[in-house]
Coordinates of C-alpha atoms (C1' of nucleotides) in Angstrom, one line a residue:
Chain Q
X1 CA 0.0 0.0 0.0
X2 CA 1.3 3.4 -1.3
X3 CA 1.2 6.2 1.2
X4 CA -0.5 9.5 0.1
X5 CA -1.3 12.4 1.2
X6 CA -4.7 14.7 1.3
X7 CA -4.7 17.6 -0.4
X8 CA -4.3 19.6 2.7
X9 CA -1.2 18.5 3.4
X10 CA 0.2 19.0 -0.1
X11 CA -1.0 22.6 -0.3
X12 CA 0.8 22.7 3.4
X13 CA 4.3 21.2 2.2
X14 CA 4.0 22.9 -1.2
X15 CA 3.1 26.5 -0.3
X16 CA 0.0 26.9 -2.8
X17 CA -3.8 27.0 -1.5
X18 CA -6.1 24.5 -1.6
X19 CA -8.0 26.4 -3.9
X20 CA -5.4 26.1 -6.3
X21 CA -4.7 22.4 -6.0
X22 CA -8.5 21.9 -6.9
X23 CA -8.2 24.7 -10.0
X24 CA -5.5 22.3 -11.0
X25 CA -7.7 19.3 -10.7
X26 CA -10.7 20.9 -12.5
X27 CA -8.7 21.8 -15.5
X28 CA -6.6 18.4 -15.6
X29 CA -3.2 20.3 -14.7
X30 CA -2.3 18.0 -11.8
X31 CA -5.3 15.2 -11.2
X32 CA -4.8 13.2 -7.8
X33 CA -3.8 9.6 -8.0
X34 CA -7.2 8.5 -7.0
X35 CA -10.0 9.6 -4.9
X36 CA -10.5 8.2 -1.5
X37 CA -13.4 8.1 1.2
X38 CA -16.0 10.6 0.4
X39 CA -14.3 11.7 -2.3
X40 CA -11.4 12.9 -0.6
X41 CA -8.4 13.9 -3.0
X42 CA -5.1 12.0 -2.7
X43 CA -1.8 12.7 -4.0
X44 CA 0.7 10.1 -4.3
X45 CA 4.6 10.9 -4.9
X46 CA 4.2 10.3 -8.6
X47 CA 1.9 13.5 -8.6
X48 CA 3.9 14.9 -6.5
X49 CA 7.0 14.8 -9.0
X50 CA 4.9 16.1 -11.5
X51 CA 3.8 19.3 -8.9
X52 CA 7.2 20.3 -8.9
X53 CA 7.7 19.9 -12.5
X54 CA 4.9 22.5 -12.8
X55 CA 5.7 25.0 -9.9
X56 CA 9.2 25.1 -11.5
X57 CA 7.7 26.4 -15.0
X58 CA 5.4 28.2 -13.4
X59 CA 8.0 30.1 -11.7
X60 CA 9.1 31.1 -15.0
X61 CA 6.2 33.0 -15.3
X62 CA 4.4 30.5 -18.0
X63 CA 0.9 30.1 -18.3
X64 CA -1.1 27.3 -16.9
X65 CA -1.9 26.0 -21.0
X66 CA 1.8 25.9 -22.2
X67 CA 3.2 23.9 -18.5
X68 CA 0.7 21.5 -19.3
X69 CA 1.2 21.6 -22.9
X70 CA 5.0 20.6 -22.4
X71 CA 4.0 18.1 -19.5
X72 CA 2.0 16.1 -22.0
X73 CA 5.1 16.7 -24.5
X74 CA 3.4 18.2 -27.0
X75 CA 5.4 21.4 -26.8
X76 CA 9.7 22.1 -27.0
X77 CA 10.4 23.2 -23.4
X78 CA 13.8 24.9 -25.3
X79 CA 11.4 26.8 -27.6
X80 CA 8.5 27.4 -25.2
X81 CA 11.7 29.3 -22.5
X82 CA 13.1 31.3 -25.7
X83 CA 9.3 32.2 -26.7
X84 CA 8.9 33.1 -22.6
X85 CA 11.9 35.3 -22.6
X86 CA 11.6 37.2 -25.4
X87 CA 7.7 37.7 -24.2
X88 CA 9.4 38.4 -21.0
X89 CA 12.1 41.7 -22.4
X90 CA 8.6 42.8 -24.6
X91 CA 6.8 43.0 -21.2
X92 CA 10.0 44.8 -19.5
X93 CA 10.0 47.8 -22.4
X94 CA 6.9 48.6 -22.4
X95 CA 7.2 48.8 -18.7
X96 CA 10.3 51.1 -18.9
X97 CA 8.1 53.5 -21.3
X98 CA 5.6 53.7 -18.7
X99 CA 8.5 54.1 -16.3
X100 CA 9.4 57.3 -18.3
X101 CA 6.2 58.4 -18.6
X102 CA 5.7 58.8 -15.1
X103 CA 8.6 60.2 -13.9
X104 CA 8.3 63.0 -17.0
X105 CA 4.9 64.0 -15.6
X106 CA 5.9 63.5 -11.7
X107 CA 9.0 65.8 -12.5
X108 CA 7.1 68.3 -14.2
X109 CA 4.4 68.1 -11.4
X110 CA 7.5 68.1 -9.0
X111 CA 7.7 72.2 -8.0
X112 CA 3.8 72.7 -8.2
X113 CA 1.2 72.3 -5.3
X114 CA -0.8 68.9 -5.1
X115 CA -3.3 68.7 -7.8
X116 CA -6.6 67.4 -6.8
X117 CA -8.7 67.9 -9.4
X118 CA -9.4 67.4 -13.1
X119 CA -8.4 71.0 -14.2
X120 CA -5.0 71.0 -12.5
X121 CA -4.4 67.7 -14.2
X122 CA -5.1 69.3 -17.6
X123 CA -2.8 72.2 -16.7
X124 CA -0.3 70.2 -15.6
X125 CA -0.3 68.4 -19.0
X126 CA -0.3 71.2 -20.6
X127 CA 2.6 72.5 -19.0
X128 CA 4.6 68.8 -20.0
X129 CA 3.7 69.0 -23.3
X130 CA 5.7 72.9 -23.4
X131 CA 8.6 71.1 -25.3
X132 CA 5.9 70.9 -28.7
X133 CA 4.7 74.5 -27.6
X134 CA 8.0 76.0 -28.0
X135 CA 8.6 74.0 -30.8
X136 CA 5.6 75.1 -33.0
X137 CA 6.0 78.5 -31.8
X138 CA 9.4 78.7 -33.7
X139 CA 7.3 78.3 -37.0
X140 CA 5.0 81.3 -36.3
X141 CA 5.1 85.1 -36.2
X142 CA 4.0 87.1 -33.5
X143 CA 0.7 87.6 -35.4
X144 CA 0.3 84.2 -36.4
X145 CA 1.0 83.0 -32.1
X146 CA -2.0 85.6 -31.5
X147 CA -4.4 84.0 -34.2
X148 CA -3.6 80.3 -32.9
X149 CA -4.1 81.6 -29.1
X150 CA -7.6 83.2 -30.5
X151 CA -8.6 80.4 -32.3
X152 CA -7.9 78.0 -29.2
X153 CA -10.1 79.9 -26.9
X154 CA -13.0 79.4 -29.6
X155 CA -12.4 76.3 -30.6
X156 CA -13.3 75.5 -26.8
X157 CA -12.7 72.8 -24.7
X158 CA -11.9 69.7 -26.9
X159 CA -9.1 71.5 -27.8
X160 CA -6.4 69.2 -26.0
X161 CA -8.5 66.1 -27.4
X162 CA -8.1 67.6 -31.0
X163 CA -4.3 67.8 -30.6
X164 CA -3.5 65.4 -28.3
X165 CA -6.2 62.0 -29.7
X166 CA -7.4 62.9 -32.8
X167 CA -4.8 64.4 -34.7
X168 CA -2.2 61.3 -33.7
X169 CA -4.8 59.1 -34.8
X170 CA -5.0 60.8 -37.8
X171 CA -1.6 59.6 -38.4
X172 CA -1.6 56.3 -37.3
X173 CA -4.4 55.3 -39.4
X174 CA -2.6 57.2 -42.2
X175 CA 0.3 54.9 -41.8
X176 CA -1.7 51.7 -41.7
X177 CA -2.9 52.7 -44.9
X178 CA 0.6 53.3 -46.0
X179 CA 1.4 50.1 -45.4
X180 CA -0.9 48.2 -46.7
X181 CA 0.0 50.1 -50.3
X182 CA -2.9 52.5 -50.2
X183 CA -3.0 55.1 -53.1
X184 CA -2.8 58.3 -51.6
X185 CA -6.0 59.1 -53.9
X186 CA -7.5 56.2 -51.8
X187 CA -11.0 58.1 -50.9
X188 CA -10.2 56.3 -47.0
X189 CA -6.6 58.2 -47.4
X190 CA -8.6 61.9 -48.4
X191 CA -10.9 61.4 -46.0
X192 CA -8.3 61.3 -43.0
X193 CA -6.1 64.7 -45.3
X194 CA -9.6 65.9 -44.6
X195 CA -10.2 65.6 -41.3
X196 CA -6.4 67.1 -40.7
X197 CA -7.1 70.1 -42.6
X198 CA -10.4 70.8 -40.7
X199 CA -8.8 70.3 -37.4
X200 CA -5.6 72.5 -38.8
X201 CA -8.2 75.1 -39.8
X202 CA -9.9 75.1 -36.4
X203 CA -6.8 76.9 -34.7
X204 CA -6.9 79.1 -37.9
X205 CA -6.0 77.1 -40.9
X206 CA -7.6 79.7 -43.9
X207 CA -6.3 82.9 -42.4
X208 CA -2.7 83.9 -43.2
X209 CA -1.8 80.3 -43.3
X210 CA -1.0 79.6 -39.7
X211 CA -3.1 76.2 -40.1
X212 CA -0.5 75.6 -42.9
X213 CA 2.5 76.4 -40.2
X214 CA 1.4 74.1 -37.6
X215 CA 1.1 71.6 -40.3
X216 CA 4.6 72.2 -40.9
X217 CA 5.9 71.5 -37.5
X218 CA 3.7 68.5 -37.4
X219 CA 6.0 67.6 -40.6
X220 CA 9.2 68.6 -39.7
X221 CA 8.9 66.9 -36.5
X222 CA 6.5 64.6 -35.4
X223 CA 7.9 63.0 -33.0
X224 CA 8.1 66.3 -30.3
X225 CA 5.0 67.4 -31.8
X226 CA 3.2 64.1 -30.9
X227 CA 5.0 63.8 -27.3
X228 CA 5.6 60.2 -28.6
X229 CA 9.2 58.3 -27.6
X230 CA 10.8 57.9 -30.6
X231 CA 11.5 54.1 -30.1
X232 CA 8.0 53.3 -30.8
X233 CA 8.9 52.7 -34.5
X234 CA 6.2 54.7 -36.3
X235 CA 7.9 56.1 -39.6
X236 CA 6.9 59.3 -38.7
X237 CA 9.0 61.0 -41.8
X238 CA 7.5 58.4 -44.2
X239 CA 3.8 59.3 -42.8
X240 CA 4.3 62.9 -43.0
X241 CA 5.2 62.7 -46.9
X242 CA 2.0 60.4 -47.2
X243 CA -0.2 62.7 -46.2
X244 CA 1.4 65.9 -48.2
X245 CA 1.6 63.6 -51.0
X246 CA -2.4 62.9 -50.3
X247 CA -3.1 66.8 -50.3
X248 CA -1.8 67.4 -53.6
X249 CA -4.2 64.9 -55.0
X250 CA -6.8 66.8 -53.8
X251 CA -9.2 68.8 -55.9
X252 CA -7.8 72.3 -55.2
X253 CA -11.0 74.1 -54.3
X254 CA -10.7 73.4 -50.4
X255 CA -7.3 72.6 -50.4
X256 CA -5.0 75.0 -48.4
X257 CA -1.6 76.3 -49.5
Chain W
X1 CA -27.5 73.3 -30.7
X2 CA -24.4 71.6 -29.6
X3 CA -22.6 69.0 -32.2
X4 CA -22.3 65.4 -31.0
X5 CA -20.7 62.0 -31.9
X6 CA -21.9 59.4 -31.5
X7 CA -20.0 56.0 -30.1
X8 CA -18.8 55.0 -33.8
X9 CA -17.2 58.3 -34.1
X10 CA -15.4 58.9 -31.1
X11 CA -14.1 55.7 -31.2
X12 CA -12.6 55.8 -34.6
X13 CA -11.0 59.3 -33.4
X14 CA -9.8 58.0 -30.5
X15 CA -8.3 54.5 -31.0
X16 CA -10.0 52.7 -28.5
X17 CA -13.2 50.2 -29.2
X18 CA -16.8 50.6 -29.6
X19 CA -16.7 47.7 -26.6
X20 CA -14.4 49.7 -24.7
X21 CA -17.1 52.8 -24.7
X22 CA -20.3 50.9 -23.7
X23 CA -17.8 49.8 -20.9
X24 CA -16.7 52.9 -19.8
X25 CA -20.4 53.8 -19.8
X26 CA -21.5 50.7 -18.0
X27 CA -19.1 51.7 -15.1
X28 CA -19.9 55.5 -15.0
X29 CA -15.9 55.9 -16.1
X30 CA -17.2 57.7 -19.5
X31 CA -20.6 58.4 -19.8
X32 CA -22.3 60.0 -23.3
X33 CA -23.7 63.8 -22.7
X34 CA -27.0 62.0 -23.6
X35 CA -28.8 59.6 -25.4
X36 CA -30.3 60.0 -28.9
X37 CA -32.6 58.4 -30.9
X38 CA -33.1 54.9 -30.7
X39 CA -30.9 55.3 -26.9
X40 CA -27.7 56.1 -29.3
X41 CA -24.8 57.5 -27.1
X42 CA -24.1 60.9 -27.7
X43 CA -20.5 62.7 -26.4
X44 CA -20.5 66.0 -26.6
X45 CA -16.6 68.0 -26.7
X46 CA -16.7 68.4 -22.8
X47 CA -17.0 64.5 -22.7
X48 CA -13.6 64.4 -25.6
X49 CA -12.0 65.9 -23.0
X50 CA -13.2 63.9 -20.0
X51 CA -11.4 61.0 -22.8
X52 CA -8.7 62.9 -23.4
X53 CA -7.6 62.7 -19.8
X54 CA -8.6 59.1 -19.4
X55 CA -6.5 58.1 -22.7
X56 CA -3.2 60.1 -20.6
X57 CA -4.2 58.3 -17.1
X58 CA -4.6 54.6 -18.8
X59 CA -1.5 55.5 -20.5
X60 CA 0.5 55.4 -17.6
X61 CA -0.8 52.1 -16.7
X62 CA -3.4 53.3 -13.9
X63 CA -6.2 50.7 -13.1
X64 CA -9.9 52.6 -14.6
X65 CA -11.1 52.6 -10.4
X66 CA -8.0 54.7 -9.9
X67 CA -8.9 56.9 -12.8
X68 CA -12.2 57.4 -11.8
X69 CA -11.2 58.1 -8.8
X70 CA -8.9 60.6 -9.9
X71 CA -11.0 62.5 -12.1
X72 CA -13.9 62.8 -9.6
X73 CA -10.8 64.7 -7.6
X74 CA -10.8 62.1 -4.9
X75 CA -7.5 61.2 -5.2
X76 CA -4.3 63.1 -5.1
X77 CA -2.7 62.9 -8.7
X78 CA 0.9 63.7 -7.4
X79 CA 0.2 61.0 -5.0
X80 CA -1.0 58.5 -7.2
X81 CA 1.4 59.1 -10.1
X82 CA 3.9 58.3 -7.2
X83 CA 2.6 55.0 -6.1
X84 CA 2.1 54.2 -10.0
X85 CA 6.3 54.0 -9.9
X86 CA 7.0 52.1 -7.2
X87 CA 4.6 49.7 -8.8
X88 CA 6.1 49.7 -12.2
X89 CA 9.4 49.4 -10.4
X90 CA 8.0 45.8 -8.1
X91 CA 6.8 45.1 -11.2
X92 CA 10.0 45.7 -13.2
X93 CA 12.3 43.9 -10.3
X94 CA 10.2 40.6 -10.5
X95 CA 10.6 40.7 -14.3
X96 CA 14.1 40.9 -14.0
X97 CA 14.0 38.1 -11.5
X98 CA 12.2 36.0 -13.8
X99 CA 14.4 36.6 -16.8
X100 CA 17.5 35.7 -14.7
X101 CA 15.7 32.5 -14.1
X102 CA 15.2 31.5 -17.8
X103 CA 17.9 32.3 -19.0
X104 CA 19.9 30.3 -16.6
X105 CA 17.5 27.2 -17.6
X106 CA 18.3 28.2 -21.2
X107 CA 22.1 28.2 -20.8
X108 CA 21.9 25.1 -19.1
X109 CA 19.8 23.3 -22.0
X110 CA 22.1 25.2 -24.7
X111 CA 24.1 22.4 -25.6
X112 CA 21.7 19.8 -25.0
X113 CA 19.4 18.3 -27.7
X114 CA 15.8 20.1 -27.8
X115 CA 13.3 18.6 -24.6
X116 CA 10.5 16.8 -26.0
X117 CA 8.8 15.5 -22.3
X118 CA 8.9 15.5 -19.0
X119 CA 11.8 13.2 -18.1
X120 CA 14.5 15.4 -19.8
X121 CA 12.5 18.5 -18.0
X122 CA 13.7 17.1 -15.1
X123 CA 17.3 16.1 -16.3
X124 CA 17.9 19.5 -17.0
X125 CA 16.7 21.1 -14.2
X126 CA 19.0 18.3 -12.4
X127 CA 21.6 19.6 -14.3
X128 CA 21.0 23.4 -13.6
X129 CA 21.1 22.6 -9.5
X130 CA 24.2 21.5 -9.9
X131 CA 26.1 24.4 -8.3
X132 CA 23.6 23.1 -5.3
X133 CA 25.4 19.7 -6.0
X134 CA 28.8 20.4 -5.9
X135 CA 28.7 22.2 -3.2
X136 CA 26.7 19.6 -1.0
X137 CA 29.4 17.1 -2.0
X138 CA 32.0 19.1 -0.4
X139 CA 30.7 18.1 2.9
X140 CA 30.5 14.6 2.9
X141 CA 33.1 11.5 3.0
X142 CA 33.3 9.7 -0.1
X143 CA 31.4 7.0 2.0
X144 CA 28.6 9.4 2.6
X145 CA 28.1 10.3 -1.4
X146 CA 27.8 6.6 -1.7
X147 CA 25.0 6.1 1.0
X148 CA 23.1 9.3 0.0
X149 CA 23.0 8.2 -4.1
X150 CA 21.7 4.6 -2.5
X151 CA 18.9 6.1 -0.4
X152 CA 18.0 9.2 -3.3
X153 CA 17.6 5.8 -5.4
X154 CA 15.5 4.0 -2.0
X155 CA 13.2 7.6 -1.5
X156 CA 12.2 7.3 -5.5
X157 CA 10.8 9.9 -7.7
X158 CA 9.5 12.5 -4.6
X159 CA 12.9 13.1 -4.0
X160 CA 12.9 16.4 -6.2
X161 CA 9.7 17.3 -4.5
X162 CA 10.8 16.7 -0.8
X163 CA 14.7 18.6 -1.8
X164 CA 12.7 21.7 -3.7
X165 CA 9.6 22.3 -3.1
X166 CA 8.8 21.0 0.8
X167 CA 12.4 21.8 2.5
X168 CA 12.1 25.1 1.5
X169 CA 8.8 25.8 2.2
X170 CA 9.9 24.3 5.8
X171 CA 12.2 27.3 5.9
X172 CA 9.6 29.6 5.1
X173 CA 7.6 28.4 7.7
X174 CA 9.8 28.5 10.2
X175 CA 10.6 32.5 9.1
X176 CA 7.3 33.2 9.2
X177 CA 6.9 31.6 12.7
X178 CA 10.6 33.6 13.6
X179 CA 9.0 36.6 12.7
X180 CA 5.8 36.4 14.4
X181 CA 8.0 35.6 17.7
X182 CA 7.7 32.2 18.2
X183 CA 9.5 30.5 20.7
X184 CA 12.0 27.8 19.5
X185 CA 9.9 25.4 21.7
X186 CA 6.1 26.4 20.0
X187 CA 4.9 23.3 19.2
X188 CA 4.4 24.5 15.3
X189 CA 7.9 25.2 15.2
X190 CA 8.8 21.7 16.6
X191 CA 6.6 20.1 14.1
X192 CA 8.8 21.6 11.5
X193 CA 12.1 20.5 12.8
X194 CA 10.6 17.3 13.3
X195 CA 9.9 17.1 9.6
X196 CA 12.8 18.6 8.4
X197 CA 14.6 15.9 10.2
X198 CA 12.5 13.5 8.6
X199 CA 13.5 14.5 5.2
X200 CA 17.5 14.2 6.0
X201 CA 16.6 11.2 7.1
X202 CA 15.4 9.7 3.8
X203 CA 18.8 10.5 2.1
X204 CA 20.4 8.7 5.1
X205 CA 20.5 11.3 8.1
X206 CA 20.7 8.2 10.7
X207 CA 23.4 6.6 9.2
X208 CA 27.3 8.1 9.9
X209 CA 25.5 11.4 9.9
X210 CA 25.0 12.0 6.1
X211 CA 21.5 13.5 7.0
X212 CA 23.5 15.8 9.6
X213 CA 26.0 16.8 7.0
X214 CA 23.1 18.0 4.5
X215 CA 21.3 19.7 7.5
X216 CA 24.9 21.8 7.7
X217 CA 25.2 22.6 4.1
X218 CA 22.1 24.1 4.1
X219 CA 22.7 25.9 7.4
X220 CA 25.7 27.4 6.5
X221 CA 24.6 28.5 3.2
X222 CA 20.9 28.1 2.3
X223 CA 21.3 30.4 -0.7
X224 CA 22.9 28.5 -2.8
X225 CA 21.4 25.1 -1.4
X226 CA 18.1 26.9 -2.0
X227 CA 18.8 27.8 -5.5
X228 CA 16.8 31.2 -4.8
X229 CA 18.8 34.9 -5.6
X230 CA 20.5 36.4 -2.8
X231 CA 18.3 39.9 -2.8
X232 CA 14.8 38.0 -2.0
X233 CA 14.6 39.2 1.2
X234 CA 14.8 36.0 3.2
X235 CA 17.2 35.7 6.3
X236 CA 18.5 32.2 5.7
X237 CA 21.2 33.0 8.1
X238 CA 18.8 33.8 11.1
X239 CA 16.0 30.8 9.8
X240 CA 19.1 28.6 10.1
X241 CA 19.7 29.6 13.4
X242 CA 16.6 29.5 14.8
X243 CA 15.7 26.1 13.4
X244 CA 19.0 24.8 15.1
X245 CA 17.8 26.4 18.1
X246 CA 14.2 24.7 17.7
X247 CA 16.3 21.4 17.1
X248 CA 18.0 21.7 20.5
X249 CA 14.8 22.2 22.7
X250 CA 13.4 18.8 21.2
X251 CA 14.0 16.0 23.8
X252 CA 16.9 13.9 23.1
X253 CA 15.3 10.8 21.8
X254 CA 14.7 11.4 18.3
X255 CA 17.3 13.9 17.3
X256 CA 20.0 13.0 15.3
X257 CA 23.6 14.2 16.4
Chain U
dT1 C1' -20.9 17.1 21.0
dT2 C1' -17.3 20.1 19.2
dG3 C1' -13.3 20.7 15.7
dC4 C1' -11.0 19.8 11.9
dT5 C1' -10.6 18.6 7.1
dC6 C1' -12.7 17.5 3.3
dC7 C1' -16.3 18.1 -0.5
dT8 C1' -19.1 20.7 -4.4
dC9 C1' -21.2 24.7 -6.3
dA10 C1' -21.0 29.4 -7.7
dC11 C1' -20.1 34.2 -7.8
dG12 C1' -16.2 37.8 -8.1
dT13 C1' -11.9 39.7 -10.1
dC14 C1' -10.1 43.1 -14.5
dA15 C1' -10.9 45.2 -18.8
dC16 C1' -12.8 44.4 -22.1
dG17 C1' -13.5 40.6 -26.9
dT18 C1' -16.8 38.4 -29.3
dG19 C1' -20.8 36.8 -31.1
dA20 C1' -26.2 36.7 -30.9
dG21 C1' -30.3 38.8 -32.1
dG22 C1' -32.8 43.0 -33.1
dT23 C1' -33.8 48.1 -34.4
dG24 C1' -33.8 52.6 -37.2
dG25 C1' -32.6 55.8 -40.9
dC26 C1' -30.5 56.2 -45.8
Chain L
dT1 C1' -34.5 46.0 -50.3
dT2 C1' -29.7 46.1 -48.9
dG3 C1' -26.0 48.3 -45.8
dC4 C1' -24.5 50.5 -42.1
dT5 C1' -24.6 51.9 -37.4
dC6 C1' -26.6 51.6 -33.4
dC7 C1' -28.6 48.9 -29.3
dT8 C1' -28.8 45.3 -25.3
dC9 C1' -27.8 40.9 -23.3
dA10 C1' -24.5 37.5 -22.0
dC11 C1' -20.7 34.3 -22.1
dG12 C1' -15.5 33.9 -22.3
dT13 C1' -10.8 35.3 -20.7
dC14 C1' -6.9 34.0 -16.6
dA15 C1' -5.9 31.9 -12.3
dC16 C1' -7.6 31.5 -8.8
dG17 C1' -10.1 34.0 -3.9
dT18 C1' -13.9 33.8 -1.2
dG19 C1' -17.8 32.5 1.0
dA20 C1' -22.0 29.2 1.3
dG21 C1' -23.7 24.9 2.8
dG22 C1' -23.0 20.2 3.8
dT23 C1' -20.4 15.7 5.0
dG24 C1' -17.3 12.2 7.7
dG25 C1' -14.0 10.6 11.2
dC26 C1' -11.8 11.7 15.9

DNA sequence: TTGCTCCTCACGTCACGTGAGGTGGC
DNA sequence: TTGCTCCTCACGTCACGTGAGGTGGC
């Protein structure tokens, strides 16, 4: 007679819950050898080597599906730890882009009061994005700085949405266009040239061509404009002369120089 | 009349789903100015901008309760934008932990042919213990390597389990207890000893003292016995202690010299 | 009889993805 | 009439946590 134990004790000697030993069971990760008076679960040390087997890949972060996938052998362990640590270094950068993120806005936050509201936060984003502000403001006259500021106020309270969400977006679904070989006479392609002029013309695209200045900046560099790292890989150059190419193919009555 | 979008819109402008939307609206995180014809979802530009700083918040990896939070003022940004980092960086540190853990495994399987099952799973990890190994060896008699490869044969396949998983979690047991200011003599704390003697036992801790020797290597350097990284935190030295400690308080007639 | 361990549902977590089935205006 | 967008359920994801209510041996 083999001994065994219940699966308190296994969840005792092993360190996970209970809980988790029945998970385990219910999904067929790690079945007890057999079941014994009223049911009760028993592990023998077969199972036991098998536990350890799992805790150990589960230690490498793996998912429940691929440990028991390479239990059964239907998976390379040696390909399933390369996949896991290359998942593993994706997971770390994005991490260290938040990481930046964070500390950009706590530094710039750093000699202000508390915020503790909604309006400080959108002042104090304000304030971090200053690097595209001072940018932009080297394309512009003095008269041209007063129209944008004017046309700001108007344009209301979306304003940072505009700029910030749309107008990136604009881009991005540009470039997957780009990609995927899109003319730039593609109607999907004018429709987003479009949508960029009329948001260009909403901080005062028709009058003395400061919609066409900002444009310019956007062009020139996209990457401070859009606050985005530059890491990210998004051809921002490439983008930029798909779209300009785009407005040329427009018909030239709303089109602005 | 003020202009609206509706759901479809925003969400093409934006970059996030139609889904994600009726979510935000099912949990009061974004909800639509108002409801149109046929109950369509209607944001007006104050609700872009509500988004807008949503889009900035998720951006940095913030939890959509903490958002909310946020925006209703409730919670101090500066404060939260703090705690956000020192999560990224537990986050980060683990990461790193695990990728030091893989790759080890990788190295160690580098010049082997590719795993296909279980079996080899655990040949490898054999191999990768074998710092553990070598340095156990140093402390026993050529006599004593001899007895302890007869009895790892006698134990059978647990033995992985019972070296790994439970003589470990022994140790965290007893640090737990340590902490909490058990006395050496707390019957919990005797239970342990009492099973961590039981387990150098079944590699030959009665005979010529093998068990003893073991109990040693692991007291005088449970890190590397362990197989864990130096910076998790856990005293061995002091658990060490203290379990010897425990050991002496047991009466004499089961302990092994 | 009281405790202790065991059992089986079954809902909750987190932020949505993914159909299923139906409606309203062009 | 066909498309398109909108709507509301409602289940699935991932790995369990957390009771709820009941059983069996000391």
């Amino acid at each position: 007679m083999v001994e065994t134990r219940k699966v308190g004790a296994v969840a005792e000697s092993s360190g996970v819950t209970v809980r988790t030993l029945h998970h385990w069971d219910d999904i067929g990760l790690l079945q007890p050898s057999h079941r014994g008076v009223g049911g009760h679960r028993e592990y023998s040390d077969d199972v036991l080597v098998r536990l350890y087997l799992i805790l150990v890949l589960r230690d490498l972060g793996l998912p429940l599906d691929s440990i028991r996938t390479c239990l059964e052998g239907g998976l390379d362990v040696h390909r399933v730890l390369r996949d896991q640590l290359a998942h593993l270094d994706a997971v770390a950068r994005s991490l260290a882009r938040l990481r930046v993120k964070v500390t950009a806005l706590l530094d710039t936050a750093g000699d202000q009061a508390r915020l503790a509201n909604a309006d400080e936060l959108l002042q104090l984003l304000r304030d971090s994005r200053h690097g595209a502000q001072d940018f932009l403001e080297g394309y512009l006259s003095e008269e041209q700085r007063g129209t944008l500021a004017a046309h700001a106020a108007e344009v209301g309270s979306a304003l940072p949405y505009f700029l910030e969400v749309e107008w990136p977006q604009l881009y991005r679904q540009a470039e997957t266009l780009r990609i995927q070989g899109a003319d730039p006479s593609d109607e999907r392609v004018q429709k987003i040239v479009a949508r960029l002029d009329e948001l260009s013309g909403l901080f005062g695209g028709t009058e003395g061509g400061t919609g066409g200045r900002v444009r310019k900046a956007w062009r020139d560099n996209p990457a401070v404009m859009s606050g985005e790292p530059e890491d990210i890989a998004m051809p921002w150059r490439a983008v930029a002369d798909f779209v300009e190419n785009a407005r040329r193919c427009r018909s030239g009555k709303d089109s602005y120089p």
